[in-house]
């Protein structure tokens, strides 16, 4: 534990949460290897192998490595060119009574692969909690702004109005799917167990004098001791690398969600309708002192693109695994798996920070609506004049001409949209002039957006978060502070 800071990646040590950084640290990796060796020895002893009690006790008392032991392992690995055997030797130095039985019957993948599966399950659990928190924060935002009209955008062109809160539900819905996908991937992970060098359990069958029942019992018992619910029924030397595909797929999918959310926020920041948190002493540009760059959202996009690409590593690696094993997966996975989770962790931390400090500018939103609403209201104006006895075709032509004149004012002269003033000035529309204010109320253009927000929260968000795991994450989730 004391060597935590010395065995983190640069990304982890600078940005990631402490729990995720420690999970993928060398300190925890080799601590977990020792627990796996201990559990194997316990199970073998329970099933009749002559393993001394003193060996078990010494292993239990030396599960954590200090710096001296890391140094011993490093020196041993230089000689052996084999990291697992270097740590077998190092464990035996501090647990001499167990030196002769550590790793008994096992292959390297007993510790490397089983440890990875443990890490993947725990890392997914961390992400489930963090996604729950982000969903909760955006849900508060959606409910707060469920009634506030805002321009919708299709093709990034002004479209029918929606509300600020309804737009946020689009983000939340994708996050709910991410939450579901992360849980599915985690709950589907099994254990490699005690399978031997090529998955046949031949070494364990020899240890137990051909007793197949004891070999099966060993596999089951080791799985239980390590806290997993089941072991894969068949493996090669490794667990199938398709498992890595299944694990990284929801992370890549979450990366797409985060990128979409952050991009929306960046575009809205450009319109000055909404901004991410901006500290009072924060500097947006070294040259342009007035700037308020959406650097948090930009960071989310940058890291999310990286996160999305890592899934392809898993796909390619799985596709080239020959027969029972090939080692060209190892170096790739040692980078890809920790990096994927550390990146997802940083993205979630940053997204939570953004969700907790979003600033909405109602006056700017209102001004943008008023610039576009007259055009959007033309159909309502036509219907209103027809109800008062007007001719639909005549009204349509008049609105068409007046709209083109107003568009010329806006596009060619850079002036405000004066369509409504032109309508008021035309005697043909006298019967509805007193109704124009009501016809132009932005809230009459948002359809069922406010009701959709409430229904979505009640019927989808609340049930998804109504479990101890999500509640604990939300209730225990402190406000996300960014140091850089």
Coordinates of C-alpha atoms in Angstrom, one line a residue:
X1 CA 0.0 0.0 0.0
X2 CA 2.8 2.4 0.8
X3 CA 4.1 2.1 -2.8
X4 CA 0.8 3.2 -4.4
X5 CA 2.2 6.5 -5.7
X6 CA 5.2 4.8 -7.2
X7 CA 3.3 2.4 -9.3
X8 CA 0.6 4.5 -11.1
X9 CA 0.5 5.6 -14.7
X10 CA 0.9 9.3 -15.4
X11 CA -2.8 9.5 -16.4
X12 CA -3.9 7.9 -13.2
X13 CA -1.7 9.9 -10.9
X14 CA -2.8 13.2 -12.4
X15 CA -6.5 12.8 -13.1
X16 CA -8.1 9.5 -12.1
X17 CA -9.8 8.7 -8.8
X18 CA -7.7 7.1 -6.1
X19 CA -9.7 3.9 -6.1
X20 CA -9.4 3.4 -9.8
X21 CA -5.7 4.3 -9.9
X22 CA -5.0 1.9 -7.1
X23 CA -7.0 -0.9 -8.6
X24 CA -4.6 -0.9 -11.6
X25 CA -1.5 -0.2 -9.7
X26 CA 1.4 -2.6 -9.5
X27 CA 0.9 -2.6 -5.7
X28 CA -2.6 -4.0 -6.0
X29 CA -1.8 -6.3 -8.9
X30 CA 0.9 -8.2 -7.0
X31 CA -1.1 -8.1 -3.8
X32 CA -3.9 -9.8 -5.8
X33 CA -1.5 -12.4 -7.2
X34 CA -0.5 -13.3 -3.6
X35 CA -4.2 -13.6 -2.6
X36 CA -4.7 -15.9 -5.6
X37 CA -1.7 -18.1 -4.5
X38 CA -3.0 -18.1 -1.0
X39 CA -6.5 -19.2 -2.1
X40 CA -5.0 -21.9 -4.3
X41 CA -3.0 -23.3 -1.4
X42 CA -6.0 -23.2 0.9
X43 CA -8.2 -25.1 -1.5
X44 CA -5.4 -27.6 -2.2
X45 CA -4.9 -28.2 1.5
X46 CA -8.7 -28.6 2.1
X47 CA -8.7 -31.2 -0.6
X48 CA -5.9 -33.2 0.9
X49 CA -2.6 -32.0 -0.4
X50 CA 0.1 -31.8 2.3
X51 CA 0.5 -28.0 2.7
X52 CA 1.7 -27.0 6.2
X53 CA -0.4 -24.7 8.3
X54 CA 2.7 -22.5 8.8
X55 CA 2.9 -22.0 5.0
X56 CA -0.7 -20.8 4.9
X57 CA -0.1 -18.4 7.9
X58 CA 3.0 -16.9 6.4
X59 CA 1.2 -16.3 3.1
X60 CA -1.7 -14.6 4.9
X61 CA 0.7 -12.4 6.8
X62 CA 2.6 -11.2 3.7
X63 CA -0.1 -10.3 1.2
X64 CA 1.1 -6.7 0.7
X65 CA 4.5 -5.9 -0.8
X66 CA 6.7 -3.1 0.5
X67 CA 9.3 -1.3 -1.6
X68 CA 12.1 -3.8 -0.7
X69 CA 10.0 -6.6 -2.0
X70 CA 9.4 -4.8 -5.3
X71 CA 13.1 -4.2 -5.6
X72 CA 13.7 -8.0 -5.0
X73 CA 11.1 -8.8 -7.7
X74 CA 12.7 -6.4 -10.1
X75 CA 16.1 -7.8 -9.7
X76 CA 14.8 -11.4 -10.0
X77 CA 12.9 -10.5 -13.2
X78 CA 16.1 -9.1 -14.8
X79 CA 17.6 -12.6 -14.3
X80 CA 14.5 -14.7 -15.1
X81 CA 12.9 -12.5 -17.8
X82 CA 9.6 -13.8 -16.3
X83 CA 7.5 -11.5 -14.1
X84 CA 5.3 -14.3 -12.5
X85 CA 8.3 -16.4 -11.5
X86 CA 10.1 -13.3 -10.1
X87 CA 7.1 -12.8 -7.8
X88 CA 6.9 -16.4 -6.9
X89 CA 10.5 -16.1 -5.7
X90 CA 9.8 -12.8 -3.9
X91 CA 6.8 -14.2 -2.1
X92 CA 8.8 -17.2 -1.0
X93 CA 11.4 -14.9 0.5
X94 CA 8.9 -13.4 3.0
X95 CA 6.9 -16.7 3.4
X96 CA 9.7 -19.3 3.4
X97 CA 7.5 -22.1 4.8
X98 CA 5.4 -21.7 1.6
X99 CA 8.2 -21.3 -0.9
X100 CA 7.9 -24.9 -2.1
X101 CA 4.1 -24.8 -2.6
X102 CA 3.4 -21.4 -4.0
X103 CA 1.9 -21.7 -7.5
X104 CA 1.6 -25.5 -7.1
X105 CA 0.0 -27.0 -10.2
X106 CA -0.6 -23.5 -11.7
X107 CA 0.4 -21.7 -14.9
X108 CA 1.2 -18.0 -15.1
X109 CA -2.3 -17.2 -16.3
X110 CA -3.7 -18.6 -13.0
X111 CA -2.6 -15.3 -11.4
X112 CA -2.4 -12.9 -14.4
X113 CA -5.8 -13.8 -16.0
X114 CA -7.7 -14.4 -12.8
X115 CA -6.4 -11.1 -11.4
X116 CA -7.5 -9.3 -14.5
X117 CA -11.0 -10.7 -14.2
X118 CA -11.1 -9.5 -10.6
X119 CA -9.9 -6.0 -11.7
X120 CA -12.4 -5.8 -14.5
X121 CA -15.3 -6.7 -12.3
X122 CA -14.3 -4.1 -9.7
X123 CA -13.5 -1.4 -12.2
X124 CA -17.0 -1.9 -13.8
X125 CA -18.5 -1.6 -10.3
X126 CA -16.7 1.7 -9.8
X127 CA -18.0 3.0 -13.1
X128 CA -21.6 1.9 -12.4
X129 CA -21.5 4.0 -9.2
X130 CA -20.0 7.0 -11.0
X131 CA -22.5 6.8 -14.0
X132 CA -25.3 6.7 -11.4
X133 CA -24.1 10.0 -9.9
X134 CA -23.9 11.7 -13.3
X135 CA -27.4 10.6 -14.2
X136 CA -28.6 11.9 -10.9
X137 CA -27.0 15.3 -11.4
X138 CA -28.3 15.7 -15.0
X139 CA -31.7 14.6 -13.8
X140 CA -31.8 17.5 -11.3
X141 CA -30.8 19.9 -14.1
X142 CA -33.5 18.5 -16.4
X143 CA -36.2 18.9 -13.8
X144 CA -35.1 22.4 -12.9
X145 CA -35.3 23.5 -16.6
X146 CA -38.1 21.3 -17.8
X147 CA -40.4 24.3 -18.6
X148 CA -37.8 26.7 -20.1
X149 CA -38.3 27.0 -23.9
X150 CA -35.3 27.0 -26.1
X151 CA -34.6 26.7 -29.8
X152 CA -34.3 23.1 -31.0
X153 CA -31.7 22.4 -33.7
X154 CA -31.7 20.0 -36.5
X155 CA -28.7 20.1 -38.9
X156 CA -27.6 22.8 -36.4
X157 CA -30.2 25.0 -37.9
X158 CA -33.0 26.5 -35.8
X159 CA -35.9 24.1 -35.5
X160 CA -39.1 23.7 -33.5
X161 CA -38.8 24.7 -29.9
X162 CA -38.0 22.3 -27.1
X163 CA -37.0 23.0 -23.5
X164 CA -33.7 23.1 -21.8
X165 CA -34.7 20.2 -19.5
X166 CA -36.1 18.1 -22.4
X167 CA -32.7 18.3 -24.2
X168 CA -31.0 17.1 -21.1
X169 CA -33.2 14.0 -21.0
X170 CA -31.7 13.0 -24.3
X171 CA -28.3 12.9 -22.6
X172 CA -29.7 11.1 -19.6
X173 CA -31.4 8.4 -21.7
X174 CA -28.0 7.5 -23.3
X175 CA -26.4 7.4 -19.9
X176 CA -29.1 5.0 -18.7
X177 CA -28.2 2.7 -21.5
X178 CA -24.6 3.0 -20.6
X179 CA -25.5 2.1 -17.0
X180 CA -27.4 -1.0 -18.2
X181 CA -24.5 -2.0 -20.5
X182 CA -21.9 -1.7 -17.7
X183 CA -23.9 -3.8 -15.3
X184 CA -24.5 -6.5 -18.0
X185 CA -20.8 -6.7 -18.8
X186 CA -19.8 -6.8 -15.1
X187 CA -22.4 -9.4 -14.1
X188 CA -21.4 -11.7 -17.0
X189 CA -17.7 -11.9 -16.0
X190 CA -16.7 -15.3 -14.7
X191 CA -13.4 -16.7 -13.4
X192 CA -10.7 -18.6 -15.3
X193 CA -10.1 -20.6 -12.2
X194 CA -7.6 -23.5 -11.9
X195 CA -7.3 -24.8 -15.4
X196 CA -3.6 -25.6 -15.9
X197 CA -1.3 -24.8 -18.8
X198 CA -3.6 -25.4 -21.8
X199 CA -6.9 -25.5 -19.9
X200 CA -7.1 -29.3 -19.5
X201 CA -6.3 -29.3 -15.7
X202 CA -3.7 -32.1 -16.4
X203 CA -1.3 -30.8 -13.7
X204 CA -4.1 -30.8 -11.0
X205 CA -5.2 -34.2 -12.1
X206 CA -1.7 -35.4 -11.5
X207 CA -1.6 -33.7 -8.0
X208 CA -4.8 -35.4 -7.0
X209 CA -3.8 -38.9 -8.4
X210 CA -6.3 -38.9 -11.1
X211 CA -9.3 -37.9 -8.9
X212 CA -11.5 -35.9 -11.3
X213 CA -13.9 -34.9 -8.6
X214 CA -11.2 -33.3 -6.6
X215 CA -10.0 -31.3 -9.6
X216 CA -13.5 -30.0 -10.2
X217 CA -13.9 -29.2 -6.5
X218 CA -10.6 -27.3 -6.6
X219 CA -11.7 -25.2 -9.5
X220 CA -15.0 -24.4 -7.7
X221 CA -13.4 -23.7 -4.3
X222 CA -10.8 -21.4 -5.7
X223 CA -13.5 -19.5 -7.5
X224 CA -15.5 -19.2 -4.3
X225 CA -12.5 -18.1 -2.2
X226 CA -11.8 -15.3 -4.8
X227 CA -15.3 -14.0 -4.6
X228 CA -16.7 -14.8 -8.0
X229 CA -19.9 -16.6 -8.7
X230 CA -18.8 -19.0 -11.4
X231 CA -15.8 -20.2 -13.5
X232 CA -15.8 -20.4 -17.2
X233 CA -16.5 -24.1 -18.1
X234 CA -13.7 -24.3 -20.6
X235 CA -10.6 -22.2 -21.2
X236 CA -7.3 -22.4 -23.0
X237 CA -4.2 -21.3 -21.2
X238 CA -6.0 -17.9 -20.9
X239 CA -9.6 -16.9 -20.6
X240 CA -11.0 -16.1 -24.0
X241 CA -10.0 -12.6 -25.1
X242 CA -13.6 -12.1 -26.3
X243 CA -14.3 -11.3 -22.7
X244 CA -12.2 -8.2 -23.1
X245 CA -14.3 -7.2 -26.2
X246 CA -17.4 -7.5 -24.1
X247 CA -15.9 -5.5 -21.3
X248 CA -14.5 -2.6 -23.4
X249 CA -17.6 -2.4 -25.6
X250 CA -19.8 -0.6 -23.0
X251 CA -16.8 1.7 -22.2
X252 CA -16.5 2.7 -25.9
X253 CA -20.3 3.2 -26.0
X254 CA -20.1 5.4 -23.0
X255 CA -17.3 7.4 -24.7
X256 CA -19.8 8.1 -27.5
X257 CA -22.4 9.3 -25.0
X258 CA -19.9 11.6 -23.2
X259 CA -18.6 13.0 -26.5
X260 CA -22.2 13.8 -27.7
X261 CA -23.1 15.5 -24.4
X262 CA -19.9 17.5 -24.2
X263 CA -20.2 18.5 -27.9
X264 CA -23.8 19.8 -27.3
X265 CA -22.5 21.9 -24.4
X266 CA -19.6 23.3 -26.5
X267 CA -22.0 24.3 -29.2
X268 CA -24.4 25.9 -26.7
X269 CA -21.5 27.7 -25.1
X270 CA -20.7 29.2 -28.5
X271 CA -24.2 30.5 -28.6
X272 CA -23.8 31.8 -25.0
X273 CA -27.0 30.0 -24.0
X274 CA -25.2 27.6 -21.5
X275 CA -21.8 27.3 -20.0
X276 CA -19.8 24.8 -18.1
X277 CA -18.4 25.9 -14.7
X278 CA -15.8 28.6 -15.0
X279 CA -13.7 29.6 -12.0
X280 CA -13.4 33.2 -10.9
X281 CA -9.6 33.1 -11.4
X282 CA -9.7 30.8 -14.4
X283 CA -7.9 32.0 -17.6
X284 CA -9.5 31.1 -20.9
X285 CA -6.7 32.2 -23.2
X286 CA -3.1 33.4 -22.7
X287 CA -3.7 36.1 -25.4
X288 CA -7.4 36.8 -25.4
X289 CA -8.2 37.7 -21.8
X290 CA -12.0 37.8 -22.4
X291 CA -12.3 34.2 -23.5
X292 CA -14.3 31.5 -21.5
X293 CA -13.3 28.4 -23.4
X294 CA -15.2 25.2 -22.6
X295 CA -12.0 23.4 -21.7
X296 CA -13.8 20.7 -19.5
X297 CA -16.1 19.7 -22.3
X298 CA -13.2 19.8 -24.7
X299 CA -11.2 17.5 -22.4
X300 CA -14.2 15.1 -22.3
X301 CA -14.3 15.0 -26.1
X302 CA -10.6 14.5 -26.4
X303 CA -10.5 11.6 -23.9
X304 CA -13.7 10.1 -25.2
X305 CA -12.3 9.7 -28.7
X306 CA -9.4 7.9 -27.2
X307 CA -11.7 5.7 -25.1
X308 CA -13.7 4.7 -28.2
X309 CA -10.7 3.6 -30.1
X310 CA -9.4 1.2 -27.3
X311 CA -12.2 -1.2 -28.0
X312 CA -10.7 -1.9 -31.4
X313 CA -7.5 -3.1 -29.6
X314 CA -9.6 -5.8 -27.8
X315 CA -11.2 -6.9 -31.1
X316 CA -8.0 -7.2 -32.9
X317 CA -6.2 -9.0 -30.1
X318 CA -9.0 -11.5 -29.7
X319 CA -9.0 -12.3 -33.4
X320 CA -5.3 -13.3 -33.5
X321 CA -5.1 -15.7 -30.5
X322 CA -3.7 -18.9 -31.9
X323 CA -5.0 -22.2 -30.6
X324 CA -4.5 -22.4 -26.8
X325 CA -2.4 -19.3 -26.5
X326 CA -0.1 -16.7 -28.0
X327 CA 1.8 -14.1 -26.1
X328 CA 1.2 -11.2 -28.5
X329 CA -1.9 -10.2 -26.4
X330 CA 0.1 -9.5 -23.3
X331 CA 1.8 -6.2 -23.9
X332 CA -1.2 -4.8 -25.6
X333 CA -3.6 -5.8 -22.8
X334 CA -1.4 -4.5 -20.1
X335 CA -1.8 -1.0 -21.6
X336 CA -5.3 -1.2 -23.1
X337 CA -7.3 -2.5 -20.1
X338 CA -6.0 -0.2 -17.4
X339 CA -6.0 2.8 -19.8
X340 CA -9.6 2.2 -20.8
X341 CA -10.9 2.2 -17.3
X342 CA -8.6 5.1 -16.2
X343 CA -9.8 7.1 -19.2
X344 CA -13.5 6.3 -18.5
X345 CA -12.9 7.3 -14.9
X346 CA -11.5 10.7 -15.8
X347 CA -14.2 11.3 -18.3
X348 CA -16.9 10.6 -15.7
X349 CA -15.2 12.7 -13.1
X350 CA -15.1 15.6 -15.5
X351 CA -18.6 15.1 -16.8
X352 CA -19.9 15.1 -13.2
X353 CA -18.0 18.3 -12.5
X354 CA -19.7 19.9 -15.6
X355 CA -23.1 18.5 -14.7
X356 CA -22.9 20.1 -11.2
X357 CA -22.0 23.6 -12.4
X358 CA -23.9 24.2 -15.7
X359 CA -24.9 27.8 -16.0
X360 CA -28.0 28.7 -18.1
X361 CA -28.5 32.2 -19.6
X362 CA -32.3 32.6 -20.0
X363 CA -32.1 36.1 -21.6
X364 CA -29.8 34.9 -24.3
X365 CA -32.0 31.9 -25.0
X366 CA -35.1 34.2 -25.1
X367 CA -33.4 36.5 -27.6
X368 CA -32.5 33.6 -29.9
X369 CA -36.1 32.4 -29.7
X370 CA -37.5 35.8 -30.6
X371 CA -35.2 36.0 -33.6
X372 CA -36.7 32.8 -35.0
X373 CA -40.2 32.5 -33.5
X374 CA -41.9 34.9 -35.9
X375 CA -41.1 32.5 -38.8
X376 CA -42.2 29.5 -36.7
X377 CA -45.5 31.2 -35.8
X378 CA -46.6 31.8 -39.3
X379 CA -48.7 28.6 -39.5
X380 CA -50.4 29.5 -36.2
X381 CA -51.1 33.0 -37.7
X382 CA -52.6 31.5 -40.8
X383 CA -54.8 29.2 -38.8
X384 CA -55.9 32.1 -36.6
X385 CA -57.0 34.3 -39.5
X386 CA -58.9 31.5 -41.2
X387 CA -60.8 31.0 -37.9
X388 CA -61.8 34.7 -38.1
X389 CA -63.1 34.3 -41.6
X390 CA -60.0 34.8 -43.7
X391 CA -59.0 32.9 -46.8
X392 CA -56.2 30.3 -46.2
X393 CA -54.6 30.8 -49.6
X394 CA -54.6 34.6 -49.4
X395 CA -53.2 34.5 -45.9
X396 CA -50.5 32.1 -47.0
X397 CA -49.4 34.3 -49.8
X398 CA -49.3 37.4 -47.7
X399 CA -47.3 35.6 -45.0
X400 CA -44.9 34.3 -47.7
X401 CA -44.2 37.8 -49.0
X402 CA -43.9 39.4 -45.5
X403 CA -41.5 36.5 -44.4
X404 CA -39.2 37.1 -47.4
X405 CA -39.1 40.8 -46.6
X406 CA -38.3 40.1 -43.0
X407 CA -35.6 37.6 -44.0
X408 CA -34.0 40.2 -46.2
X409 CA -33.8 42.5 -43.2
X410 CA -32.1 39.8 -41.2
X411 CA -29.8 38.3 -43.7
X412 CA -28.9 41.1 -46.0
X413 CA -29.1 44.1 -43.7
X414 CA -28.1 42.5 -40.4
X415 CA -31.3 43.9 -38.7
X416 CA -33.7 42.2 -36.3
X417 CA -36.5 40.0 -37.5
X418 CA -39.5 42.4 -38.0
X419 CA -42.0 40.0 -39.4
X420 CA -44.5 40.5 -36.6
X421 CA -44.4 44.3 -37.1
X422 CA -45.1 43.8 -40.8
X423 CA -48.0 41.5 -39.9
X424 CA -49.4 44.2 -37.6
X425 CA -49.0 46.8 -40.3
X426 CA -51.1 44.8 -42.8
X427 CA -54.8 45.6 -42.5
X428 CA -55.6 42.0 -43.6
X429 CA -54.5 40.7 -40.2
X430 CA -56.5 43.3 -38.2
X431 CA -58.9 40.6 -36.9
X432 CA -56.1 38.7 -35.0
X433 CA -53.8 41.5 -34.0
X434 CA -55.0 41.3 -30.3
X435 CA -54.2 37.6 -30.4
X436 CA -50.6 37.9 -31.6
X437 CA -49.1 38.0 -28.2
X438 CA -50.7 34.7 -27.2
X439 CA -49.8 33.2 -30.6
X440 CA -46.2 34.1 -30.0
X441 CA -45.9 32.7 -26.5
X442 CA -42.8 30.4 -26.6
X443 CA -44.4 27.9 -24.2
X444 CA -47.1 27.2 -26.7
X445 CA -44.5 25.8 -29.1
X446 CA -42.8 23.2 -26.9
X447 CA -45.4 20.6 -27.2
X448 CA -45.3 18.0 -24.4
X449 CA -41.7 18.6 -23.5
X450 CA -42.3 19.5 -19.8
X451 CA -44.6 16.5 -19.4
X452 CA -42.2 14.2 -21.2
X453 CA -39.4 15.3 -18.7
X454 CA -41.5 14.4 -15.7
X455 CA -42.8 11.1 -17.2
X456 CA -39.3 10.1 -18.2
X457 CA -37.9 10.8 -14.8
X458 CA -40.7 9.0 -12.9
X459 CA -40.9 5.9 -15.2
X460 CA -37.3 5.4 -16.3
X461 CA -34.7 7.3 -14.3
X462 CA -36.0 6.6 -10.8
X463 CA -36.5 2.9 -11.4
X464 CA -33.0 2.6 -12.9
X465 CA -31.5 4.3 -9.8
X466 CA -33.7 2.6 -7.3
X467 CA -31.2 0.1 -6.0
X468 CA -28.6 0.1 -3.2
X469 CA -25.7 0.2 -5.5
X470 CA -26.8 3.4 -7.3
X471 CA -28.2 5.0 -4.1
X472 CA -24.9 4.5 -2.3
X473 CA -23.0 6.0 -5.1
X474 CA -25.3 9.0 -5.3
X475 CA -25.6 9.6 -1.6
X476 CA -21.8 9.1 -1.1
X477 CA -20.8 11.0 -4.2
X478 CA -19.0 14.2 -3.2
X479 CA -19.0 17.1 -5.6
X480 CA -16.4 16.5 -8.3
X481 CA -13.6 18.9 -8.0
X482 CA -11.0 19.3 -10.7
X483 CA -7.5 20.3 -9.7
X484 CA -6.4 20.9 -13.3

